[in-house]
Coordinates of C-alpha atoms and ligand atoms in Angstrom, one line a residue:
Chain Y
M1 CA 28.0 44.7 -5.1
T2 CA 30.9 44.7 -2.7
T3 CA 28.4 45.4 0.1
L4 CA 26.9 41.9 -0.3
P5 CA 26.9 40.3 3.2
R6 CA 29.9 38.1 3.5
R7 CA 27.8 35.2 4.7
A8 CA 25.7 35.3 1.5
V9 CA 28.8 35.4 -0.7
L10 CA 30.3 32.4 1.2
A11 CA 27.1 30.5 0.9
A12 CA 26.8 31.2 -2.8
A13 CA 30.4 30.3 -3.4
G14 CA 30.0 27.0 -1.5
A15 CA 29.7 23.8 -3.3
L16 CA 25.9 23.7 -2.8
A17 CA 25.4 27.4 -3.6
L18 CA 22.8 27.0 -0.9
P19 CA 20.7 29.1 1.3
A20 CA 20.9 32.7 -0.1
I21 CA 17.2 32.5 -0.9
A22 CA 16.2 29.9 1.5
R23 CA 17.6 31.9 4.3
A24 CA 16.0 35.1 3.0
Q25 CA 12.6 33.3 3.0
G26 CA 13.2 31.8 6.4
A27 CA 13.5 28.3 5.1
A28 CA 12.8 26.2 2.1
R29 CA 12.6 22.6 3.3
L30 CA 11.3 20.0 0.9
V31 CA 10.5 16.7 2.4
V32 CA 9.9 13.8 0.1
V33 CA 8.1 10.6 1.4
G34 CA 8.9 7.5 -0.6
G35 CA 12.1 6.8 -2.5
G36 CA 10.6 5.0 -5.5
F37 CA 9.8 6.2 -9.0
G38 CA 8.1 9.4 -8.0
G39 CA 10.1 10.2 -4.8
A40 CA 13.6 9.5 -6.0
S41 CA 12.8 11.4 -9.2
A42 CA 11.5 14.3 -7.1
A43 CA 14.5 14.4 -4.8
S44 CA 17.1 14.2 -7.5
F45 CA 15.4 16.8 -9.7
A46 CA 14.9 19.2 -6.8
R47 CA 18.6 19.2 -6.0
R48 CA 19.6 19.4 -9.7
R49 CA 17.2 22.2 -10.6
F50 CA 16.6 24.1 -7.4
P51 CA 19.9 23.8 -5.4
W52 CA 18.5 26.3 -2.8
L53 CA 16.0 23.7 -1.7
D54 CA 16.9 21.7 1.4
V55 CA 15.8 18.1 0.5
T56 CA 15.1 15.2 2.9
L57 CA 13.9 11.9 1.5
V58 CA 12.2 9.4 3.8
E59 CA 12.2 5.8 2.7
P60 CA 12.3 2.7 4.9
Q61 CA 14.1 0.4 2.5
R62 CA 17.9 0.6 2.3
A63 CA 17.8 -0.1 -1.5
F64 CA 15.0 0.1 -4.0
V65 CA 13.9 -2.9 -6.1
T66 CA 12.1 -1.7 -9.2
C67 CA 8.8 -3.2 -10.3
P68 CA 9.8 -2.6 -13.9
Y69 CA 11.9 -5.4 -15.2
G70 CA 10.6 -7.6 -12.3
N71 CA 8.8 -9.6 -15.0
L72 CA 12.2 -10.3 -16.6
V73 CA 13.4 -11.6 -13.3
L74 CA 10.5 -14.1 -13.3
A75 CA 11.6 -15.1 -16.9
G76 CA 15.1 -15.7 -15.7
E77 CA 16.4 -12.9 -17.9
R78 CA 17.5 -10.7 -15.1
R79 CA 18.7 -11.2 -11.5
I80 CA 17.1 -9.2 -8.7
E81 CA 20.4 -7.5 -8.0
Q82 CA 20.3 -6.0 -11.5
I83 CA 17.1 -4.2 -10.7
T84 CA 18.1 -3.0 -7.2
H85 CA 19.3 0.6 -6.7
S86 CA 21.2 2.2 -3.8
Y87 CA 20.5 5.7 -2.4
E88 CA 24.1 6.7 -2.4
G89 CA 23.7 8.7 -5.7
L90 CA 21.0 10.8 -4.1
R91 CA 23.2 11.4 -1.0
A92 CA 26.0 12.5 -3.3
R93 CA 23.6 15.0 -4.9
G94 CA 23.0 16.5 -1.4
V95 CA 19.7 14.8 -0.5
R96 CA 19.4 13.9 3.1
V97 CA 18.2 10.3 3.0
V98 CA 16.4 9.1 6.2
H99 CA 15.7 5.4 6.3
D100 CA 12.5 5.4 8.3
R101 CA 8.8 5.1 7.7
A102 CA 6.5 8.1 7.8
L103 CA 3.5 7.6 10.1
A104 CA 1.5 10.7 9.5
V105 CA 1.5 14.0 7.7
D106 CA 0.0 17.0 9.5
P107 CA -0.8 19.6 6.8
A108 CA -1.7 22.3 9.3
A109 CA 1.5 22.0 11.4
R110 CA 3.5 21.1 8.2
T111 CA 5.2 18.2 9.9
V112 CA 5.9 14.5 9.0
R113 CA 6.0 12.2 12.0
L114 CA 8.4 9.2 11.6
A115 CA 8.1 5.7 13.1
G116 CA 11.6 6.1 14.6
G117 CA 10.3 9.0 16.8
D118 CA 11.5 12.0 14.8
T119 CA 9.3 14.7 13.4
L120 CA 10.4 16.6 10.3
S121 CA 9.1 20.1 9.5
Y122 CA 8.6 21.1 5.9
D123 CA 7.6 24.0 3.8
R124 CA 6.4 21.7 1.1
V125 CA 6.0 17.9 1.2
I126 CA 5.9 15.5 -1.7
L127 CA 4.3 12.1 -1.1
S128 CA 5.0 9.3 -3.6
P129 CA 4.3 6.2 -1.4
G130 CA 2.8 4.1 -4.2
I131 CA 0.0 1.7 -3.5
A132 CA -1.4 -0.5 -0.8
L133 CA -3.0 -3.8 -1.6
R134 CA -6.7 -4.2 -0.6
W135 CA -6.3 -7.3 1.6
G136 CA -9.6 -9.2 1.7
A137 CA -11.1 -7.6 -1.4
I138 CA -10.6 -11.1 -2.8
Q139 CA -12.0 -13.4 -0.1
G140 CA -9.2 -15.3 1.6
Y141 CA -6.4 -13.2 0.1
D142 CA -4.5 -11.7 3.0
E143 CA -0.8 -11.3 3.9
A144 CA -0.5 -15.0 4.9
A145 CA -2.1 -16.1 1.6
A146 CA 0.4 -13.9 -0.3
A147 CA 3.2 -16.2 0.9
R148 CA 1.7 -19.1 -1.0
M149 CA 0.1 -17.1 -3.8
P150 CA 2.5 -14.2 -4.3
H151 CA 1.3 -10.9 -5.8
A152 CA 4.8 -9.6 -6.7
W153 CA 3.2 -6.2 -7.2
L154 CA 5.0 -4.2 -4.5
P155 CA 8.8 -3.8 -4.8
G156 CA 9.6 -4.2 -1.1
D157 CA 12.8 -6.0 -0.6
G158 CA 12.2 -8.3 -3.6
T159 CA 10.9 -11.3 -1.5
Q160 CA 7.6 -11.5 -3.4
T161 CA 9.3 -11.6 -6.8
R162 CA 11.9 -14.1 -5.6
T163 CA 9.1 -16.3 -4.2
L164 CA 7.1 -16.3 -7.4
R165 CA 10.3 -17.1 -9.4
R166 CA 11.1 -20.0 -7.2
M167 CA 7.6 -21.4 -7.5
L168 CA 7.9 -21.3 -11.3
E169 CA 11.2 -23.0 -11.1
E170 CA 9.9 -25.8 -8.9
M171 CA 6.7 -26.4 -10.9
P172 CA 6.7 -29.6 -12.8
D173 CA 6.3 -29.5 -16.6
G174 CA 2.6 -29.6 -17.5
G175 CA 1.5 -27.4 -14.6
V176 CA -1.0 -24.6 -14.8
V177 CA 0.1 -21.1 -13.7
G178 CA -3.0 -19.1 -12.6
I179 CA -2.9 -15.3 -12.7
A180 CA -5.6 -13.1 -11.2
I181 CA -5.8 -9.6 -12.6
P182 CA -7.8 -6.7 -11.1
D183 CA -10.2 -4.2 -12.6
N184 CA -9.0 -0.6 -13.4
P185 CA -7.5 1.5 -12.0
F186 CA -4.4 -0.4 -10.8
R187 CA -0.6 -0.1 -10.9
C188 CA 0.8 -0.5 -14.4
P189 CA -2.0 -1.3 -16.8
P190 CA 0.2 -3.4 -19.2
G191 CA 2.1 -5.0 -16.3
P192 CA 0.0 -8.2 -15.9
Y193 CA 0.2 -8.9 -19.6
E194 CA 3.9 -8.4 -19.8
R195 CA 4.1 -10.8 -16.9
I196 CA 2.0 -13.4 -18.7
S197 CA 4.4 -13.0 -21.7
M198 CA 7.5 -13.4 -19.6
I199 CA 6.2 -16.4 -17.7
A200 CA 5.3 -18.0 -21.1
H201 CA 8.8 -17.1 -22.4
Y202 CA 10.3 -19.1 -19.4
L203 CA 7.8 -22.0 -19.7
K204 CA 8.3 -22.4 -23.5
R205 CA 12.0 -23.1 -23.0
H206 CA 11.9 -25.1 -19.8
K207 CA 8.4 -26.5 -19.3
P208 CA 6.7 -26.5 -22.7
R209 CA 3.7 -28.6 -21.8
S210 CA 2.6 -26.1 -19.1
K211 CA -0.3 -23.6 -19.4
I212 CA -1.1 -20.1 -18.2
L213 CA -4.6 -19.3 -17.1
A214 CA -5.1 -15.6 -16.9
L215 CA -8.3 -14.7 -15.0
D216 CA -9.2 -11.1 -15.6
A217 CA -11.8 -8.8 -13.8
K218 CA -11.9 -6.7 -17.0
E219 CA -13.2 -7.1 -20.6
G220 CA -10.1 -5.7 -22.2
F221 CA -6.6 -4.5 -21.5
S222 CA -3.8 -2.2 -22.5
K223 CA -2.1 -2.9 -25.9
Q224 CA -4.4 -6.0 -26.1
P225 CA -4.3 -6.7 -29.9
L226 CA -0.5 -6.3 -29.8
F227 CA -0.1 -8.7 -26.9
Q228 CA -2.4 -11.2 -28.3
D229 CA -0.7 -11.1 -31.7
G230 CA 2.6 -11.8 -29.9
W231 CA 1.2 -14.6 -27.8
R232 CA -0.2 -16.4 -30.8
A233 CA 3.0 -16.0 -32.8
L234 CA 5.4 -16.9 -29.9
Y235 CA 3.5 -19.2 -27.6
G236 CA 0.7 -20.8 -29.6
E237 CA -2.0 -22.2 -27.3
M238 CA 0.0 -21.9 -24.1
I239 CA -2.0 -18.8 -22.8
E240 CA -5.7 -18.7 -22.1
W241 CA -7.0 -15.3 -21.2
V242 CA -10.5 -15.2 -19.7
P243 CA -12.4 -11.8 -19.5
A244 CA -14.9 -11.0 -16.7
S245 CA -17.9 -11.8 -19.0
R246 CA -16.6 -15.4 -19.4
D247 CA -16.2 -15.7 -15.6
G248 CA -12.7 -14.3 -15.4
K249 CA -13.1 -12.4 -12.2
V250 CA -11.4 -14.1 -9.2
T251 CA -13.5 -13.4 -6.0
R252 CA -12.1 -15.9 -3.6
V253 CA -8.9 -17.9 -3.1
D254 CA -8.0 -21.0 -1.1
P255 CA -4.3 -20.9 -0.6
A256 CA -4.1 -24.4 1.1
G257 CA -5.8 -26.0 -1.9
M258 CA -4.2 -23.7 -4.5
V259 CA -7.7 -22.8 -5.8
L260 CA -8.7 -19.6 -7.6
E261 CA -12.5 -19.2 -7.5
T262 CA -14.3 -16.9 -9.9
E263 CA -17.5 -14.9 -9.7
F264 CA -19.8 -17.5 -11.1
G265 CA -18.4 -20.2 -8.8
T266 CA -15.8 -22.0 -11.0
R267 CA -12.9 -23.4 -9.0
H268 CA -9.6 -23.5 -10.8
R269 CA -6.9 -25.7 -9.2
V270 CA -3.5 -24.4 -10.2
A271 CA 0.2 -25.3 -9.6
V272 CA 1.4 -21.8 -9.2
A273 CA -0.9 -18.8 -8.4
N274 CA 0.0 -15.1 -8.9
V275 CA -2.8 -13.0 -7.4
I276 CA -2.7 -9.3 -8.2
P277 CA -5.4 -7.9 -5.9
P278 CA -7.3 -4.6 -6.2
Q279 CA -5.3 -1.6 -4.8
R280 CA -5.6 1.9 -3.3
A281 CA -3.3 4.7 -2.3
A282 CA -0.6 3.7 0.3
D283 CA -1.4 4.3 4.0
I284 CA 0.5 7.6 4.4
A285 CA -1.6 9.2 1.7
A286 CA -4.8 7.5 2.6
P287 CA -6.1 10.3 4.9
F288 CA -6.2 12.6 1.8
A289 CA -7.8 10.0 -0.5
A290 CA -11.3 10.3 -2.1
A291 CA -13.9 7.6 -1.5
N292 CA -12.4 5.5 -4.4
G293 CA -9.1 5.1 -2.4
W294 CA -7.0 7.4 -4.6
V295 CA -6.0 11.1 -3.8
D296 CA -7.6 13.8 -5.9
V297 CA -5.0 16.4 -6.8
D298 CA -4.6 19.7 -8.6
P299 CA -3.7 18.8 -12.2
T300 CA -0.9 21.4 -12.4
T301 CA 0.7 21.4 -8.9
F302 CA -0.3 17.9 -7.8
E303 CA -1.3 19.4 -4.4
A304 CA -3.9 17.2 -2.7
R305 CA -7.4 18.7 -2.9
L306 CA -7.8 17.9 0.8
A307 CA -4.3 19.0 2.0
P308 CA -2.7 22.3 0.9
G309 CA 1.1 22.1 0.7
V310 CA 1.0 18.3 0.3
H311 CA 1.8 17.2 -3.3
V312 CA 0.9 13.6 -4.1
V313 CA 2.5 12.1 -7.2
G314 CA 2.9 8.6 -8.6
D315 CA 0.5 5.8 -8.3
A316 CA -1.3 7.1 -5.1
N317 CA -3.2 9.8 -7.0
N318 CA -6.3 9.9 -9.2
G319 CA -4.2 10.7 -12.3
A320 CA -6.5 9.3 -15.0
P321 CA -6.4 9.4 -18.0
M322 CA -2.6 9.0 -17.2
P323 CA -1.7 5.5 -16.3
K324 CA -0.2 4.5 -13.0
S325 CA 3.3 4.1 -14.4
G326 CA 6.9 4.7 -13.4
Y327 CA 7.3 7.2 -16.3
V328 CA 4.2 9.2 -15.2
A329 CA 5.5 9.2 -11.6
N330 CA 8.8 10.6 -12.8
S331 CA 7.2 13.2 -15.1
T332 CA 4.6 14.4 -12.6
A333 CA 7.2 14.4 -9.7
K334 CA 9.3 17.0 -11.7
Q335 CA 6.2 19.2 -12.3
A336 CA 5.2 18.9 -8.6
V337 CA 8.8 20.0 -7.5
A338 CA 8.9 22.9 -10.0
S339 CA 5.4 23.9 -8.8
A340 CA 6.4 23.7 -5.1
A341 CA 9.6 25.7 -5.8
A342 CA 7.6 28.4 -7.7
L343 CA 5.0 28.6 -5.0
L344 CA 7.7 29.0 -2.3
R345 CA 8.9 32.0 -4.2
G346 CA 5.5 33.5 -4.8
E347 CA 5.6 32.7 -8.5
A348 CA 3.1 30.9 -10.7
P349 CA 3.7 27.2 -11.2
P350 CA 5.0 26.3 -14.7
E351 CA 2.6 25.1 -17.4
P352 CA 2.8 21.3 -17.4
V353 CA 3.3 18.8 -20.2
Y354 CA 3.3 15.2 -18.9
F355 CA 4.9 12.3 -20.6
N356 CA 4.5 8.5 -20.5
T357 CA 6.0 5.6 -22.3
C358 CA 5.6 2.0 -21.2
Y359 CA 7.6 -0.7 -23.0
S360 CA 6.5 -4.3 -22.5
H361 CA 8.5 -7.3 -23.3
V362 CA 6.5 -10.0 -25.1
G363 CA 9.3 -12.4 -25.9
Q364 CA 12.9 -12.7 -26.9
D365 CA 13.9 -9.7 -29.0
Y366 CA 10.2 -8.7 -29.0
A367 CA 8.8 -5.7 -27.3
I368 CA 5.9 -3.2 -27.8
S369 CA 5.2 0.2 -26.4
V370 CA 2.6 2.8 -25.6
V371 CA 3.2 6.5 -25.5
G372 CA 1.1 9.4 -24.2
V373 CA 1.7 13.1 -23.9
F374 CA -0.7 14.9 -21.6
R375 CA -1.7 18.5 -20.9
V376 CA -4.0 20.4 -18.6
G377 CA -7.2 21.5 -20.4
P378 CA -10.5 23.0 -19.3
R379 CA -11.6 19.6 -17.9
G380 CA -8.3 18.6 -16.3
I381 CA -5.6 16.4 -17.6
A382 CA -6.2 15.2 -21.2
E383 CA -4.1 13.3 -23.7
V384 CA -2.8 15.4 -26.6
P385 CA -4.9 14.2 -29.6
G386 CA -2.9 12.9 -32.5
A387 CA 0.1 12.2 -30.4
G388 CA 1.1 9.0 -28.6
G389 CA -0.5 5.6 -29.2
V390 CA 0.8 2.1 -29.4
S391 CA 3.4 0.4 -31.7
P392 CA 2.1 -0.5 -35.1
R393 CA 0.5 -4.0 -35.6
G394 CA 1.6 -6.5 -38.2
D395 CA 4.6 -8.8 -38.8
L396 CA 7.3 -6.3 -38.0
P397 CA 10.3 -8.2 -36.5
E398 CA 12.7 -5.3 -36.8
Q399 CA 10.3 -2.9 -34.9
R400 CA 9.9 -5.5 -32.2
R401 CA 13.6 -6.2 -31.9
L402 CA 14.5 -2.5 -31.7
E403 CA 11.9 -1.8 -29.1
A404 CA 13.3 -4.6 -27.0
L405 CA 16.7 -2.9 -27.1
H406 CA 15.1 0.5 -26.5
A407 CA 13.3 -0.8 -23.5
D408 CA 16.6 -1.8 -21.9
S409 CA 17.9 1.8 -22.7
W410 CA 14.7 3.2 -21.1
Y411 CA 15.3 1.2 -17.9
D412 CA 18.9 2.3 -17.6
S413 CA 18.1 5.9 -18.5
I414 CA 15.2 6.4 -16.1
T415 CA 16.9 4.7 -13.2
R416 CA 20.0 6.9 -13.7
D417 CA 17.7 9.9 -13.8
M418 CA 16.3 8.8 -10.4
F419 CA 19.4 7.4 -8.6
A420 CA 22.6 8.4 -10.3
Chain C
M1 CA 40.0 34.8 1.7
L2 CA 38.0 35.0 -1.4
K3 CA 40.0 35.6 -4.6
P4 CA 38.5 37.7 -7.4
P5 CA 37.7 34.8 -9.7
L6 CA 35.8 33.1 -7.0
L7 CA 33.9 36.3 -6.2
G8 CA 33.0 36.5 -9.8
F9 CA 31.7 33.0 -9.6
A10 CA 29.8 33.8 -6.5
F11 CA 28.0 36.7 -8.1
A12 CA 27.3 34.7 -11.2
A13 CA 25.8 31.9 -9.1
L14 CA 23.6 34.4 -7.3
A15 CA 22.5 36.1 -10.5
A16 CA 21.7 32.7 -12.0
L17 CA 19.7 31.4 -9.0
P18 CA 17.2 29.4 -10.9
S19 CA 13.8 30.5 -12.0
A20 CA 11.1 27.9 -12.7
A21 CA 11.4 28.6 -16.4
Q22 CA 15.2 28.1 -16.5
A23 CA 15.2 25.0 -18.8
P24 CA 12.0 23.7 -20.4
L25 CA 10.3 21.0 -18.4
A26 CA 9.4 19.4 -21.7
A27 CA 13.1 18.5 -22.1
E28 CA 12.8 16.5 -18.8
G29 CA 10.5 14.1 -20.6
C30 CA 13.3 13.1 -23.0
L31 CA 15.8 12.1 -20.2
G32 CA 14.0 8.9 -19.4
C33 CA 15.3 7.4 -22.7
H34 CA 18.1 9.7 -24.0
G35 CA 20.0 9.5 -20.7
P36 CA 20.9 12.1 -18.0
R37 CA 21.5 15.5 -19.6
G38 CA 20.5 13.9 -22.9
G39 CA 23.9 12.2 -23.1
G40 CA 22.6 9.1 -24.8
Q41 CA 21.9 5.7 -23.4
G42 CA 22.6 2.3 -25.0
G43 CA 21.1 2.3 -28.5
I44 CA 19.4 5.7 -28.0
A45 CA 21.3 8.6 -29.5
A46 CA 22.8 11.6 -27.5
L47 CA 21.0 14.9 -27.9
A48 CA 23.5 17.1 -25.8
G49 CA 25.8 19.4 -27.7
R50 CA 24.1 18.9 -31.1
D51 CA 23.2 21.7 -33.4
A52 CA 19.8 23.2 -32.3
D53 CA 18.5 23.7 -35.8
E54 CA 19.4 20.1 -36.7
L55 CA 17.6 18.8 -33.6
A56 CA 14.5 20.9 -34.3
A57 CA 14.5 19.8 -37.9
I58 CA 14.7 16.1 -36.9
M59 CA 11.8 16.6 -34.5
R60 CA 9.7 18.2 -37.1
A61 CA 10.5 15.4 -39.5
F62 CA 9.5 12.8 -36.9
R63 CA 6.3 14.8 -36.3
A64 CA 5.4 14.8 -40.0
N65 CA 6.2 11.1 -40.4
E66 CA 9.0 12.0 -42.8
R67 CA 11.7 10.3 -40.7
P68 CA 11.5 6.6 -39.9
G69 CA 11.5 5.5 -36.3
T70 CA 10.0 3.0 -33.8
I71 CA 8.6 5.6 -31.4
M72 CA 9.8 9.2 -32.0
G73 CA 6.9 10.1 -34.3
R74 CA 4.4 9.2 -31.6
I75 CA 6.4 11.4 -29.2
A76 CA 7.2 14.4 -31.4
R77 CA 3.5 14.9 -32.3
G78 CA 2.9 15.8 -28.6
Y79 CA 5.0 18.9 -28.7
T80 CA 4.4 22.4 -30.1
D81 CA 6.9 24.3 -32.4
A82 CA 7.8 26.5 -29.5
E83 CA 8.5 23.6 -27.2
I84 CA 10.6 21.9 -29.9
A85 CA 12.6 25.0 -30.4
A86 CA 13.2 25.4 -26.6
V87 CA 14.1 21.8 -26.1
A88 CA 16.5 21.8 -29.1
A89 CA 18.2 25.0 -27.8
H90 CA 18.4 23.5 -24.3
F91 CA 20.2 20.3 -25.5
A92 CA 22.3 22.2 -27.9
A93 CA 23.7 24.3 -25.1
L94 CA 24.7 21.3 -23.0
R95 CA 28.3 20.1 -22.9
Ligands
LIG1 C1 5.4 -5.9 -12.6 C2 5.4 -4.4 -12.9 C3 6.0 -3.9 -14.0 C4 6.0 -2.6 -14.2 N1 6.7 -2.1 -15.4 C5 6.7 -0.8 -15.6 C6 7.3 -0.3 -16.8 O1 7.9 -1.0 -17.6 N2 7.3 1.1 -17.0 C7 6.7 1.9 -16.1 O2 6.7 3.1 -16.4 N3 6.1 1.5 -15.0 C8 6.1 0.2 -14.7 N4 5.4 -0.3 -13.6 C9 4.7 0.7 -12.7 C10 5.7 1.3 -11.7 O3 6.4 0.4 -11.0 C11 4.9 2.2 -10.8 O4 4.0 3.0 -11.5 C12 5.8 3.2 -10.0 O5 6.6 2.4 -9.2 C13 5.0 4.2 -9.2 O6 5.9 5.0 -8.5 P1 5.5 5.5 -7.0 O7 6.6 6.5 -6.6 O8 4.1 5.9 -6.9 O9 5.6 4.2 -6.1 P2 6.9 3.2 -5.9 O10 7.8 3.3 -7.0 O11 6.3 1.9 -5.5 O12 7.6 3.9 -4.6 C14 7.0 4.0 -3.4 C15 8.0 4.0 -2.3 O13 7.5 4.6 -1.1 C16 7.9 3.9 0.0 N5 6.9 4.2 1.1 C17 5.6 3.7 1.2 N6 5.1 4.1 2.3 C18 6.0 4.9 2.9 C19 6.0 5.6 4.2 N7 4.9 5.6 5.0 N8 7.1 6.3 4.5 C20 8.2 6.3 3.7 N9 8.3 5.6 2.6 C21 7.2 4.9 2.2 C22 8.0 2.5 -0.4 O14 8.9 1.7 0.4 C23 8.5 2.6 -1.9 O15 9.9 2.6 -1.9 C24 5.4 -1.7 -13.3 C25 4.8 -2.2 -12.2 C26 4.8 -3.5 -12.0 C27 4.1 -4.1 -10.7

């Protein structure tokens, strides 16, 4: 034991207990692209669990604004600063945070090229860049249109959410808020319906004669009976939800005239328009995507089928039957990191169990939830039968009140897991 | 100069270099509500430092619908006995 090389002893005794193994293997560099739900979770977990990994996180934004609880900002129940998180906690964990945009990943050379000119070499890379919006999929809906008809579906710097909030505040009482909702799969299946609820919550108190017209490209949605029970109980006739079969699918917009036009040619003039367009994997992951726009991955390691060594987690992959949620991004990021670490050491990746919960606020002291536990079976990822499911239906004020409190705890807890 | 206690720490750190199975990944799923290291968050109870048998018994009761709750029954039914035991032992050993 006393013959242990002095360098190794020093390294192990150092605060980071770093490179003993990394050095022995030549290197163990983990590069993470995207500092959102999947990426921040991956970087934090990697440092906590595998301190011998050298972790670099690439993220253009100086601070991360979460999509979760953005709907409460629209309701006036939160300020955007309260859902904005700094990267200092990750730095304190020993993550090298680089504020730059990744331009391209080269799986053969194992490099990531950055917009600022640098090139990072990696042994394993995790991509969690989230979604891109399909501009033009709804005729007339491009980036310019999004300034007048905000999507507020990408966190960015919070501008989109602020814009939509301001438009709601400026709308006169009695106005119609139009919301266009896409077909599956898309980011956060219950998200549009929580948004409808939170806008109704605001209108009920401040502009009670107003209406919400929700135009949907689908026939049904996540937690539908629970949402609709809540809407009837809390907001009466304020919300009209129109499924695709009743001409709910928005196919064209006219931002100048504030018109949402549906499949069968109906033109709805609205006072405020929130257009949530169809989506695909973000650009940096797009070269590895299947024809449907999302990246096919190994269900255990989350390595892209088309790019060995490149793990794609979060909304960018084809994760069905798991939803595109923050919790799934967090859960799968950890499995991808553990798999990458195992593979770097020539070990088998751990057996996964994936977890999801999405809380949705429906009103004051009123929230509902959906839970799913998932495992890898013979035909890929499958929900554990008998587990999970949605909150019970019925007149259950105590259940709803507690879930609203627990939702707040969830938000604080998961953002601490990512950023603290 | 390294002093003996530090050396001991160094060897312990080397010996304990993590393996993928170090702590059950299933326990990671709990942290999104029960706080970092299972230390509790707002109205959701702490798990860290509690008796392993008690934690496992509570989980089994949630699973069997014998303990009231808003959500834990739906969660606990997703995990096997072995996972519950491993997760309970993990949190019991913290702090
Ligand atoms: C209104 C709304 C409410 C929601 N509520 C919930 C909820 O209550 N619970 C829940 O679990 N989920 C919720 N979600 C879903 C959740 O936000 C997403 O599922 C989650 O953010 C996905 O994580 P991600 O890591 O894939 O993407 P993101 O969290 O969006 O992170 C992607 C990051 O990658 C960065 N990036 C992109 N391209 C590059 C590049 N080329 N180089 C470097 N960085 C790049 C981006 O800047 C961004 O920071 C909600 C979503 C919305 C829209």
